[in-house]
Coordinates of C-alpha atoms in Angstrom, one line a residue:
M4 CA 144.7 18.4 -23.5
W5 CA 142.0 15.7 -22.9
S6 CA 144.6 13.3 -21.0
M7 CA 145.1 16.1 -18.4
P8 CA 143.2 15.4 -15.2
E9 CA 142.6 19.0 -14.4
V10 CA 140.9 19.4 -17.9
R11 CA 138.7 16.5 -17.4
W12 CA 137.6 17.3 -13.8
A13 CA 137.0 20.9 -14.8
L14 CA 134.8 19.9 -17.9
L15 CA 132.9 17.3 -15.6
S16 CA 132.1 20.1 -12.9
L17 CA 131.1 22.4 -15.8
A18 CA 128.8 19.8 -17.3
A19 CA 127.1 19.0 -13.9
F20 CA 126.6 22.9 -13.2
A21 CA 125.1 23.4 -16.9
L22 CA 122.7 20.5 -15.9
A23 CA 122.1 21.6 -12.3
V24 CA 121.1 25.3 -13.0
P25 CA 118.3 24.4 -15.6
A26 CA 117.0 21.7 -13.3
D27 CA 116.9 23.9 -10.6
L28 CA 115.1 26.8 -12.4
L29 CA 112.5 24.2 -13.9
G30 CA 111.5 22.9 -10.5
A31 CA 113.2 19.4 -10.9
P32 CA 113.1 17.1 -7.8
A33 CA 115.3 18.6 -4.9
P34 CA 117.5 15.1 -4.8
L35 CA 118.2 15.4 -8.5
V36 CA 119.4 19.1 -8.3
G37 CA 121.3 18.4 -5.1
A38 CA 123.0 15.6 -6.8
L39 CA 123.9 17.5 -9.7
Y40 CA 125.2 20.3 -7.6
A41 CA 127.3 18.0 -5.4
A42 CA 128.8 16.4 -8.6
C43 CA 129.7 19.9 -9.5
Y44 CA 131.3 20.8 -6.2
A45 CA 133.3 17.4 -5.9
A46 CA 134.6 17.4 -9.4
G47 CA 135.7 20.9 -9.5
G48 CA 136.4 21.2 -5.8
W49 CA 138.1 18.0 -4.7
E50 CA 141.8 18.7 -6.0
P51 CA 141.8 22.2 -4.6
A52 CA 140.5 21.1 -1.3
R53 CA 143.2 18.4 -1.3
E54 CA 145.9 21.0 -1.9
G55 CA 144.5 23.4 0.6
L56 CA 144.3 20.6 3.4
R57 CA 148.0 19.6 2.5
A58 CA 148.9 23.2 2.9
L59 CA 147.0 23.4 6.4
A60 CA 149.0 20.3 7.6
E61 CA 152.2 22.4 6.8
R62 CA 150.6 25.2 8.6
R63 CA 149.9 27.5 5.7
L64 CA 146.4 28.7 4.7
D65 CA 146.1 28.2 1.0
V66 CA 143.8 30.2 -1.1
D67 CA 142.6 27.0 -2.7
L68 CA 141.0 25.9 0.7
L69 CA 139.5 29.3 1.3
M70 CA 137.8 29.0 -2.4
V71 CA 136.3 25.7 -1.5
V72 CA 135.0 26.9 1.9
A73 CA 133.6 30.0 0.4
A74 CA 131.5 27.7 -2.0
L75 CA 130.5 25.4 0.6
A76 CA 129.2 28.5 2.7
A77 CA 127.2 29.8 -0.2
A78 CA 125.7 26.2 -0.4
A79 CA 125.0 26.1 3.3
I80 CA 123.2 29.4 3.3
G81 CA 121.0 28.3 0.3
Q82 CA 122.8 29.7 -2.5
P83 CA 124.1 26.5 -4.3
L84 CA 124.0 28.0 -7.8
D85 CA 126.5 30.9 -6.6
G86 CA 128.8 28.6 -4.8
G87 CA 128.9 26.0 -7.9
L88 CA 129.7 29.0 -10.3
L89 CA 132.6 29.8 -8.1
I90 CA 133.8 26.2 -8.3
V91 CA 133.6 26.1 -12.1
I92 CA 135.4 29.4 -12.5
F93 CA 138.2 28.2 -10.2
A94 CA 138.6 24.9 -11.7
G95 CA 138.4 26.5 -15.4
S96 CA 141.2 28.8 -14.4
G97 CA 143.3 25.9 -13.1
A98 CA 142.8 23.8 -16.1
L99 CA 143.8 26.8 -18.5
E100 CA 146.9 27.3 -16.6
A101 CA 147.6 23.3 -16.7
V102 CA 147.0 23.2 -20.4
M103 CA 149.4 26.2 -21.2
T104 CA 152.1 25.0 -19.1
A105 CA 152.1 21.7 -20.4
R106 CA 151.8 22.7 -24.0
T107 CA 154.9 24.7 -23.4
R108 CA 156.8 22.0 -21.6
R109 CA 156.1 19.4 -24.5
S110 CA 157.3 21.9 -27.1
I111 CA 160.4 22.5 -24.9
E112 CA 161.1 19.0 -24.4
A113 CA 160.9 18.2 -28.2
L114 CA 164.0 20.4 -28.4
L115 CA 166.0 18.2 -26.0
D116 CA 168.4 15.6 -27.2
L117 CA 169.2 13.7 -24.0
A118 CA 170.6 10.4 -25.3
P119 CA 173.7 9.2 -23.3
E120 CA 177.1 10.0 -24.7
T121 CA 179.0 7.1 -25.6
A122 CA 182.7 6.4 -26.2
V123 CA 184.9 4.0 -28.1
L124 CA 187.5 2.4 -26.4
A125 CA 191.1 2.2 -28.4
G126 CA 192.4 -1.1 -28.9
S127 CA 189.2 -3.1 -28.3
Q128 CA 186.8 -0.8 -30.5
R129 CA 184.3 -1.6 -27.7
R130 CA 181.5 1.1 -27.3
V131 CA 180.9 1.9 -23.8
R132 CA 178.9 4.8 -21.9
A133 CA 180.9 8.1 -21.4
D134 CA 180.1 8.2 -17.9
A135 CA 181.7 4.9 -17.2
L136 CA 185.1 6.2 -18.4
V137 CA 187.9 6.4 -15.8
V138 CA 191.2 8.4 -15.9
G139 CA 193.7 6.7 -18.1
D140 CA 191.4 5.1 -20.4
E141 CA 192.2 5.8 -24.2
V142 CA 189.4 6.4 -26.6
V143 CA 189.1 6.8 -30.4
V144 CA 187.1 10.0 -31.7
R145 CA 186.2 9.7 -35.2
P146 CA 185.3 12.5 -37.4
G147 CA 181.8 14.1 -36.7
E148 CA 181.7 12.5 -33.0
R149 CA 181.6 14.3 -29.9
V150 CA 184.4 14.0 -27.6
P151 CA 183.3 11.8 -24.7
A152 CA 185.6 13.2 -21.8
D153 CA 188.3 15.8 -21.0
G154 CA 191.4 14.5 -22.1
R155 CA 194.8 15.0 -24.1
V156 CA 195.4 14.0 -27.8
L157 CA 198.0 11.2 -27.9
A158 CA 197.8 10.7 -31.8
G159 CA 196.0 12.3 -34.9
A160 CA 195.3 15.7 -35.7
S161 CA 192.1 17.3 -36.3
E162 CA 189.9 20.5 -35.7
V163 CA 187.4 20.6 -32.9
D164 CA 184.1 22.6 -33.0
T165 CA 184.1 24.2 -29.4
A166 CA 181.2 26.8 -30.2
G167 CA 178.9 25.2 -27.7
L168 CA 181.6 25.2 -24.9
T169 CA 183.4 28.4 -25.5
G170 CA 181.4 30.5 -27.8
E171 CA 184.4 30.2 -30.6
P172 CA 182.3 30.2 -33.8
L173 CA 185.2 28.5 -35.8
P174 CA 186.7 24.9 -35.0
V175 CA 190.2 25.0 -33.4
P176 CA 193.1 22.7 -34.6
R177 CA 193.9 20.0 -32.0
A178 CA 197.2 17.9 -32.3
V179 CA 199.3 15.6 -30.2
G180 CA 199.7 17.0 -26.7
D181 CA 196.5 19.5 -27.1
E182 CA 193.6 19.3 -24.6
V183 CA 190.2 18.6 -25.7
H184 CA 186.8 18.8 -23.6
A185 CA 183.8 16.6 -23.4
G186 CA 180.9 17.8 -25.7
T187 CA 182.8 19.4 -28.3
V188 CA 182.7 18.2 -31.8
N189 CA 185.6 16.6 -33.7
G190 CA 186.3 17.6 -37.2
T191 CA 187.7 15.8 -40.1
G192 CA 190.5 14.0 -38.4
V193 CA 190.6 10.7 -36.2
L194 CA 191.8 11.5 -32.8
R195 CA 193.2 9.2 -29.9
V196 CA 192.5 10.5 -26.8
R197 CA 193.6 9.6 -23.1
V198 CA 191.0 10.5 -20.4
T199 CA 192.6 12.7 -17.9
R200 CA 189.6 13.8 -15.9
D201 CA 186.8 11.9 -14.2
P202 CA 183.5 12.1 -16.2
A203 CA 181.8 13.7 -13.0
D204 CA 184.6 16.5 -13.0
T205 CA 184.6 17.5 -16.5
V206 CA 184.2 21.0 -17.6
V207 CA 180.7 20.4 -18.9
A208 CA 179.7 18.5 -15.6
G209 CA 181.1 21.8 -13.7
I210 CA 178.9 24.0 -16.0
A211 CA 175.9 21.6 -15.1
A212 CA 176.8 22.0 -11.4
Q213 CA 176.7 25.9 -11.7
V214 CA 173.3 25.5 -13.5
R215 CA 171.8 23.7 -10.8
H216 CA 173.2 25.9 -8.0
A217 CA 171.7 29.1 -10.0
T218 CA 168.5 27.3 -10.7
G219 CA 168.0 26.4 -7.0
T220 CA 168.3 29.9 -6.1
K221 CA 165.7 30.9 -8.6
A222 CA 163.2 28.0 -7.8
A223 CA 161.5 30.0 -5.2
R224 CA 160.3 32.5 -7.5
Q225 CA 156.4 32.8 -7.5
L226 CA 153.7 35.1 -8.4
W227 CA 153.4 38.5 -6.8
I228 CA 149.7 37.6 -6.3
E229 CA 150.6 34.3 -4.7
R230 CA 153.0 36.1 -2.2
I231 CA 149.8 38.0 -0.7
E232 CA 147.4 35.2 -1.1
Q233 CA 148.4 33.4 2.3
R234 CA 148.2 36.6 4.4
Y235 CA 144.9 37.8 2.7
S236 CA 143.5 34.4 3.4
V237 CA 144.3 34.2 6.9
L238 CA 142.8 37.8 7.4
V239 CA 139.5 36.7 5.7
V240 CA 139.3 33.7 7.9
A241 CA 140.1 35.6 11.0
A242 CA 137.7 38.3 10.2
T243 CA 134.9 35.9 9.6
V244 CA 135.5 34.0 12.8
A245 CA 135.4 37.3 14.5
L246 CA 132.0 38.4 12.8
L247 CA 130.6 35.2 13.9
A248 CA 131.8 34.9 17.4
L249 CA 131.9 38.5 18.8
P250 CA 128.2 39.1 17.9
L251 CA 127.2 36.0 19.4
L252 CA 129.1 36.8 22.7
L253 CA 127.3 40.0 22.8
G254 CA 123.7 38.2 22.5
A255 CA 123.0 38.8 18.7
P256 CA 120.7 36.2 17.1
F257 CA 122.5 33.1 15.6
E258 CA 120.7 33.2 12.3
E259 CA 121.2 36.5 11.3
T260 CA 125.0 36.6 12.6
L261 CA 125.6 33.4 10.8
L262 CA 124.1 35.0 7.4
R263 CA 126.1 38.0 8.0
A264 CA 129.4 36.1 8.6
M265 CA 128.9 33.9 5.7
T266 CA 128.0 36.6 3.1
F267 CA 131.1 38.3 4.6
M268 CA 133.4 35.4 3.6
I269 CA 131.7 34.9 0.1
V270 CA 132.1 38.5 -1.0
A271 CA 135.6 38.9 0.7
S272 CA 137.0 35.8 -0.9
P273 CA 139.8 36.6 -3.2
C274 CA 138.2 34.9 -6.4
A275 CA 138.5 38.0 -8.6
V276 CA 141.8 38.9 -7.0
V277 CA 143.5 35.6 -8.1
L278 CA 141.8 35.6 -11.5
A279 CA 142.9 39.2 -12.0
T280 CA 146.4 38.0 -12.8
M281 CA 146.6 34.5 -14.0
P282 CA 144.4 35.0 -17.2
P283 CA 146.3 37.6 -18.6
L284 CA 149.7 36.0 -17.7
L285 CA 148.5 32.7 -19.3
A286 CA 147.2 34.6 -22.4
V287 CA 150.8 35.9 -23.0
I288 CA 152.0 32.5 -22.8
A289 CA 149.4 31.4 -25.6
V290 CA 150.4 34.7 -27.8
A291 CA 154.1 34.3 -27.3
G292 CA 154.0 30.5 -28.3
R293 CA 152.1 31.6 -31.5
R294 CA 154.8 34.1 -32.0
G295 CA 157.6 31.4 -31.8
V296 CA 158.5 32.0 -28.0
L297 CA 158.0 29.4 -25.6
L298 CA 157.6 30.4 -21.9
K299 CA 157.8 28.0 -19.1
D300 CA 155.4 29.5 -16.8
A301 CA 153.4 32.3 -15.5
T302 CA 156.2 33.6 -13.4
V303 CA 158.4 34.3 -16.4
V304 CA 155.8 36.6 -17.9
E305 CA 155.7 38.5 -14.7
A306 CA 159.6 38.7 -14.4
L307 CA 159.8 39.9 -18.1
A308 CA 157.6 42.9 -17.2
E309 CA 160.2 44.0 -14.9
V310 CA 163.2 43.7 -17.1
D311 CA 165.3 46.8 -17.2
A312 CA 168.6 45.4 -18.4
V313 CA 169.6 42.9 -21.2
V314 CA 172.7 40.9 -21.9
L315 CA 173.3 38.9 -25.0
D316 CA 175.6 36.1 -26.0
K317 CA 177.6 36.8 -29.1
T318 CA 178.1 33.6 -31.2
G319 CA 174.7 32.0 -32.2
T320 CA 172.7 34.8 -30.7
V321 CA 173.5 38.1 -32.2
T322 CA 175.4 36.3 -35.1
R323 CA 174.2 33.2 -37.1
G324 CA 176.6 30.9 -35.3
R325 CA 178.4 29.9 -38.6
P326 CA 181.1 31.4 -40.8
E327 CA 180.4 32.9 -44.1
V328 CA 182.7 34.3 -46.9
V329 CA 182.7 37.9 -46.7
A330 CA 185.5 39.0 -49.0
V331 CA 187.5 37.2 -51.7
E332 CA 191.1 38.8 -52.6
V333 CA 192.4 37.8 -56.0
L334 CA 196.1 37.2 -56.2
D335 CA 196.0 35.8 -59.7
P336 CA 194.2 38.6 -62.1
A337 CA 193.9 35.8 -64.9
R338 CA 191.4 33.9 -62.5
G339 CA 189.5 36.6 -61.3
R340 CA 187.1 36.7 -58.1
D341 CA 184.7 33.9 -59.4
G342 CA 187.7 31.6 -60.6
V343 CA 189.3 31.8 -57.2
L344 CA 185.8 31.1 -55.6
A345 CA 185.0 28.3 -58.0
L346 CA 188.4 26.6 -57.6
A347 CA 188.4 26.7 -53.7
A348 CA 184.6 25.4 -53.8
A349 CA 185.7 22.6 -56.2
A350 CA 188.6 21.6 -53.6
E351 CA 186.0 21.8 -50.7
A352 CA 183.4 19.6 -52.5
G353 CA 184.4 16.6 -50.3
S354 CA 184.7 18.4 -47.0
E355 CA 182.4 18.5 -44.2
H356 CA 184.2 21.1 -42.3
V357 CA 182.3 24.2 -41.5
L358 CA 184.7 26.3 -43.5
G359 CA 184.4 24.1 -46.5
R360 CA 180.4 24.5 -46.3
A361 CA 181.0 28.2 -46.3
V362 CA 183.1 28.2 -49.2
R363 CA 180.6 26.1 -51.0
D364 CA 177.6 28.4 -50.0
A365 CA 179.7 31.3 -51.1
A366 CA 180.3 29.8 -54.6
G367 CA 176.4 29.4 -55.0
D368 CA 175.4 29.0 -58.8
L369 CA 179.0 29.3 -60.0
P370 CA 180.2 26.7 -62.5
V371 CA 182.3 24.5 -60.1
P372 CA 184.9 22.2 -62.0
P373 CA 185.0 18.5 -60.8
A374 CA 187.8 17.6 -58.4
A375 CA 189.6 14.1 -57.8
A376 CA 192.1 12.8 -55.3
F377 CA 190.4 14.7 -52.4
D378 CA 192.4 14.5 -49.1
A379 CA 191.6 16.3 -45.7
L380 CA 194.5 17.8 -44.0
P381 CA 193.3 17.6 -40.3
G382 CA 193.8 20.9 -38.7
T383 CA 195.1 22.5 -41.8
G384 CA 192.6 22.4 -44.8
V385 CA 192.0 20.1 -47.8
R386 CA 193.9 19.1 -50.9
A387 CA 192.4 18.1 -54.4
V388 CA 193.3 17.8 -58.0
V389 CA 191.1 20.1 -60.1
G390 CA 191.6 20.3 -63.8
G391 CA 194.9 18.5 -63.6
T392 CA 196.3 21.2 -61.1
E393 CA 196.9 20.5 -57.2
V394 CA 194.7 22.9 -55.1
V395 CA 195.1 23.4 -51.4
V396 CA 192.6 25.5 -49.5
G397 CA 193.5 26.0 -45.8
R398 CA 194.7 28.0 -43.0
P399 CA 197.5 30.6 -43.5
A400 CA 200.1 28.0 -42.3
V401 CA 199.8 26.5 -45.8
L402 CA 201.9 29.5 -47.3
D403 CA 204.8 27.8 -45.7
A404 CA 204.7 25.0 -48.2
A405 CA 204.1 27.6 -51.2
T406 CA 206.5 27.0 -54.1
G407 CA 205.3 29.7 -56.5
D408 CA 206.7 32.9 -55.0
V409 CA 205.7 35.2 -57.9
T410 CA 202.6 36.0 -60.2
R411 CA 201.4 39.0 -61.8
D412 CA 198.8 41.3 -59.7
A413 CA 195.9 43.3 -60.8
T414 CA 198.1 46.3 -61.8
G415 CA 200.3 44.1 -64.2
D416 CA 203.3 44.5 -61.8
T417 CA 205.3 41.5 -60.7
A418 CA 205.0 40.8 -57.0
G419 CA 205.6 38.5 -54.5
A420 CA 202.3 36.6 -54.2
T421 CA 203.3 34.8 -51.0
A422 CA 204.0 38.2 -49.5
A423 CA 200.9 39.6 -50.8
A424 CA 198.9 36.6 -49.3
R425 CA 200.5 37.1 -45.7
A426 CA 199.7 41.0 -46.1
A427 CA 196.2 40.0 -47.1
V428 CA 195.9 37.4 -44.2
A429 CA 197.3 39.9 -41.6
R430 CA 194.7 42.6 -42.7
H431 CA 191.7 40.5 -42.3
E432 CA 192.8 38.7 -39.1
A433 CA 193.3 42.4 -37.6
T434 CA 189.5 42.8 -38.0
G435 CA 188.6 39.6 -36.6
R436 CA 188.0 37.6 -39.7
T437 CA 189.3 34.4 -40.5
A438 CA 191.6 34.1 -43.5
V439 CA 191.7 31.0 -45.7
V440 CA 194.3 30.7 -48.5
V441 CA 194.0 29.2 -51.9
L442 CA 196.9 27.6 -53.6
A443 CA 196.9 26.4 -57.1
G444 CA 200.1 24.5 -58.2
G445 CA 201.9 25.6 -55.2
R446 CA 201.2 29.3 -55.9
P447 CA 198.8 31.5 -54.0
V448 CA 195.9 32.5 -56.1
G449 CA 193.5 34.1 -53.6
V450 CA 192.8 34.7 -49.8
L451 CA 189.1 34.1 -48.6
A452 CA 188.0 36.2 -45.7
L453 CA 185.4 34.5 -43.4
A454 CA 183.4 35.8 -40.6
D455 CA 180.4 35.0 -38.3
E456 CA 177.9 37.3 -39.8
L457 CA 175.2 39.2 -37.9
R458 CA 171.8 38.0 -37.8
P459 CA 169.3 39.8 -40.3
G460 CA 168.0 42.9 -38.4
A461 CA 170.3 42.5 -35.5
D462 CA 171.4 46.1 -35.5
A463 CA 167.7 47.3 -35.6
A464 CA 166.9 45.0 -32.8
V465 CA 169.6 46.1 -30.6
A466 CA 168.6 49.7 -31.3
A467 CA 165.0 48.9 -30.2
L468 CA 166.1 47.2 -27.1
A469 CA 168.1 50.3 -26.1
A470 CA 165.2 52.7 -26.7
T471 CA 163.0 50.2 -24.7
L472 CA 165.2 50.0 -21.8
G473 CA 167.2 53.4 -21.8
S474 CA 170.3 51.7 -22.2
G475 CA 171.9 49.5 -24.6
P476 CA 172.4 45.6 -24.1
V477 CA 175.6 44.3 -22.8
L478 CA 177.6 41.8 -25.1
L479 CA 179.1 38.8 -23.6
T480 CA 181.2 36.2 -25.2
G481 CA 183.9 33.7 -24.6
D482 CA 185.5 34.6 -28.2
A483 CA 188.4 36.7 -28.6
A484 CA 188.6 40.6 -28.0
V485 CA 189.1 41.5 -31.7
P486 CA 185.9 39.9 -33.3
A487 CA 183.9 40.4 -30.3
A488 CA 184.9 44.4 -30.5
A489 CA 184.1 44.2 -34.3
T490 CA 180.7 42.6 -33.8
A491 CA 179.9 45.0 -31.0
A492 CA 180.9 47.9 -33.1
R493 CA 178.6 46.9 -36.1
L494 CA 175.6 46.7 -33.7
G495 CA 176.1 49.9 -31.7
I496 CA 177.0 48.1 -28.6
T497 CA 179.5 49.8 -26.3
D498 CA 179.7 47.5 -23.5
V499 CA 181.3 44.3 -24.6
R500 CA 183.1 41.7 -22.6
S501 CA 185.2 39.0 -24.3
G502 CA 187.2 36.1 -23.5
L503 CA 184.6 34.9 -20.6
L504 CA 184.3 31.6 -19.2
P505 CA 180.9 30.2 -18.3
A506 CA 181.2 31.2 -14.6
D507 CA 182.4 34.8 -15.8
K508 CA 179.3 35.2 -17.7
A509 CA 177.1 34.2 -14.8
A510 CA 179.1 36.6 -12.6
A511 CA 178.6 39.4 -15.0
V512 CA 174.8 39.5 -14.3
A513 CA 175.4 40.7 -11.0
G514 CA 177.6 43.5 -12.3
V515 CA 175.0 44.6 -14.8
G516 CA 172.5 45.1 -11.8
G517 CA 168.6 45.2 -12.1
T518 CA 166.2 42.8 -13.4
V519 CA 168.3 41.1 -16.2
L520 CA 167.2 39.1 -19.3
A521 CA 169.8 37.0 -20.8
V522 CA 170.0 35.5 -23.9
G523 CA 172.2 32.7 -25.4
D524 CA 172.5 29.3 -27.1
G525 CA 175.4 27.1 -26.2
I526 CA 176.4 25.1 -23.3
N527 CA 178.7 27.8 -22.0
D528 CA 175.6 30.1 -21.7
A529 CA 173.6 27.7 -19.3
P530 CA 174.9 29.3 -16.0
L531 CA 174.2 32.8 -17.5
L532 CA 170.7 31.8 -18.4
A533 CA 169.8 30.2 -14.9
T534 CA 171.5 33.1 -13.0
A535 CA 169.6 36.0 -14.8
A536 CA 166.1 37.0 -13.7
V537 CA 165.0 35.6 -17.1
G538 CA 167.1 33.6 -19.3
L539 CA 165.9 32.7 -22.9
A540 CA 167.6 30.1 -25.0
V541 CA 168.0 30.6 -28.7
G542 CA 166.1 27.5 -30.0
E543 CA 168.0 27.1 -33.3
G544 CA 170.9 24.9 -32.4
A545 CA 170.6 25.5 -28.7
G546 CA 172.1 22.7 -26.2
A547 CA 170.2 20.7 -24.1
L548 CA 171.6 22.1 -20.9
A549 CA 170.9 25.6 -22.2
V550 CA 167.2 24.9 -23.0
Q551 CA 166.9 23.1 -19.4
A552 CA 168.4 26.2 -17.6
A553 CA 166.5 28.8 -19.6
D554 CA 163.1 30.1 -18.7
G555 CA 162.0 30.1 -22.3
V556 CA 163.0 29.1 -25.8
L557 CA 163.2 31.8 -28.7
L558 CA 162.4 29.5 -31.8
R559 CA 162.6 32.1 -34.5
D560 CA 164.1 35.7 -34.9
P561 CA 165.7 35.5 -31.6
L562 CA 166.6 39.2 -31.4
G563 CA 163.7 40.5 -33.1
S564 CA 161.2 39.0 -30.7
L565 CA 162.6 40.4 -27.5
V566 CA 161.1 44.0 -27.9
P567 CA 157.6 42.7 -28.9
L568 CA 157.9 39.9 -26.0
L569 CA 158.8 42.8 -23.4
A570 CA 155.7 44.7 -24.6
L571 CA 153.6 41.9 -24.4
A572 CA 154.5 41.1 -21.0
R573 CA 154.2 44.8 -20.0
R574 CA 150.7 45.0 -21.4
A575 CA 149.7 41.8 -19.4
R576 CA 151.0 43.7 -16.3
R577 CA 149.0 46.8 -16.9
V578 CA 145.8 44.6 -17.5
A579 CA 146.5 42.6 -14.3
R580 CA 146.9 45.8 -12.3
A581 CA 143.7 47.2 -13.8
N582 CA 141.9 44.0 -12.8
L583 CA 143.3 44.0 -9.6
A584 CA 142.2 47.6 -8.8
F585 CA 138.8 46.7 -10.1
A586 CA 138.5 43.5 -8.0
A587 CA 139.7 45.3 -4.9
A588 CA 137.2 48.1 -5.2
V589 CA 134.3 45.5 -5.6
I590 CA 135.3 43.5 -2.5
A591 CA 135.9 46.6 -0.6
G592 CA 132.5 48.0 -1.5
L593 CA 130.7 44.8 -0.7
V594 CA 132.7 44.1 2.4
A595 CA 131.8 47.8 3.7
W596 CA 128.1 47.4 2.8
D597 CA 127.8 44.0 4.5
L598 CA 129.7 45.5 7.6
T599 CA 127.9 48.7 8.0
G600 CA 124.5 47.7 6.8
T601 CA 122.5 44.7 5.5
L602 CA 123.8 43.3 2.3
P603 CA 121.4 41.2 0.6
L604 CA 123.0 37.6 0.0
A605 CA 121.9 37.6 -3.7
V606 CA 123.4 41.2 -4.5
G607 CA 126.7 40.2 -2.7
V608 CA 127.1 36.7 -4.6
A609 CA 126.1 38.5 -7.9
G610 CA 128.6 41.3 -7.3
H611 CA 131.4 38.9 -6.4
E612 CA 130.6 36.5 -9.2
L613 CA 130.3 39.3 -11.8
S614 CA 133.6 40.6 -10.9
T615 CA 135.2 37.5 -11.1
V616 CA 133.9 36.9 -14.6
L617 CA 134.9 40.2 -15.8
V618 CA 138.4 40.3 -14.6
C619 CA 138.9 36.7 -16.3
L620 CA 137.4 37.9 -19.5
N621 CA 139.5 41.1 -19.5
G622 CA 142.5 39.0 -19.1
L623 CA 141.7 36.5 -21.8
R624 CA 141.0 39.2 -24.3
L625 CA 144.8 39.3 -24.9
L626 CA 144.5 36.0 -26.6
A627 CA 143.1 37.9 -29.6
L628 CA 146.5 39.6 -30.3
P629 CA 147.8 38.5 -33.6
G630 CA 150.5 35.7 -33.8
R631 CA 152.7 38.2 -35.6
P632 CA 153.3 41.4 -33.8
A633 CA 152.9 44.6 -35.7
P634 CA 156.0 46.7 -35.9
T635 CA 156.3 49.0 -32.9
P636 CA 158.1 52.3 -32.9
A637 CA 161.0 52.3 -30.3
R638 CA 159.5 55.5 -28.9
A639 CA 156.2 53.8 -28.0
L640 CA 158.0 51.4 -25.5
Q641 CA 160.0 53.9 -23.6
P642 CA 160.2 53.3 -19.8
S643 CA 158.0 56.3 -19.1
S644 CA 154.9 54.6 -20.9
Q645 CA 155.3 51.2 -19.3
T646 CA 153.8 51.9 -16.0

């Protein structure tokens, strides 16, 4: 915080003011008092003055310049204390804004991994930058590495994690002749890939271009109060000039006319109006940060208060983004459920595949026998020897190699184990689950069903969103229709759109209408986050492009954070509106008094500064809100109660 120039200048201005006031009241020498006030004005006012003059050069009248002129006018008519207080308040507000936004920016930058991608050229095994690749180059992609460019597989077989790009939570098999895309993660096999697309034209590069375009259309977003500041500033200056020039033309005394005009400028300056909105918005940024939500700037808070529709990505947003074992079907009663699961976990002990980790997690504390002769079957599964028996765990394709065609099922009847396994696979796949078959000695002994499970409390969070907005959220996903529909049904979401490309997700925002809040996590969600009125990235596993495109990051409980965040933004809006009404009433009263009577300068300045301090403190009281929001009944957030 101390390294920020805004903070240093504001503190210097405050220190000079704190010395000048008692020196003035105690009758210190006038040169000393004047020097202290000059230091206060210079430290706190030079940067707003510079920005104001720069705006003036662009034929815009900025409120910063009006503030400085009003402070100088107060000093010119013998009220340096009041002008100094105006400078200190304004400089303090600017420093607070700078601190809040910088803190959020640093937290967000800490999430980004922007190291340049590299690639290993086949043959020479030389490592080069991915953006230096050209069409026709051949690269080697080892297990766990990212594919450096769009291309076609020439040799090898593996499974590729495309979750960040397509939203598909499970790795997809890739073999000779299949296409792979830059940014996806290779699984257990080694792939030799020929580059078929220039790095500047990859799918990821296309998504980045969409993000830049969408972000550019949103870059002009500014606070509502800033949109009226310029017009108001022009009006105040014009009125001040008129109050000075017209009476003088009619023969009024110069000193009295100048005093009235300067008093008008001071009491009409929009200090309280400006500070009516910024402190509550900055307080929301601070409180949201304590609750695990990083918001990039104050315009995001204002946009959140207007949200009336929400769209949610599926994989990694409403779901955990990783598969879990949800069912175990036993085909060999002698082994039982725990036996099948322990056998599969033993075979998967040496695997780093996402399905292997899910099987080991499901086994938990079960006694898992040791395995030997582990072998990965890229694109298919794994093979190992457990207790002297060859065990294969993999996709349903392994059933084609099953040699044992009979076993005894749970009823004691002899049945075709392979047929039973195929039936179990078909049953689970029909509900959107992924089926994994376990073979022991060439005979099917069990089928494991895996699914990308919902985040804890996801259904309650979706219900709360529906109650808050008056309509349920929309579920968008690049995943297939069956698992998407199954997830939507469990959440109570009726509007689900599946099989979407990144551009399709962004286009869907226009179809939803209203002020849309979008939540996503992957590269494929970046255009969506950039296009929506407010885009929030799920911090857990969010891609760098998604974080950059978003207006904020959800670091914990992404779905459960949304309703409290909307309630917080709407509360800030109510406080800001109350502040604006109060500030406008004070300004209108003081201006009317000055125009129709004789407003004592001391009364005018006191009323103006007091209203400025009060609205600032009223906004900052939101900082006292707890870091963890109290559970709020959904009915308390109905749209009718948010105006």
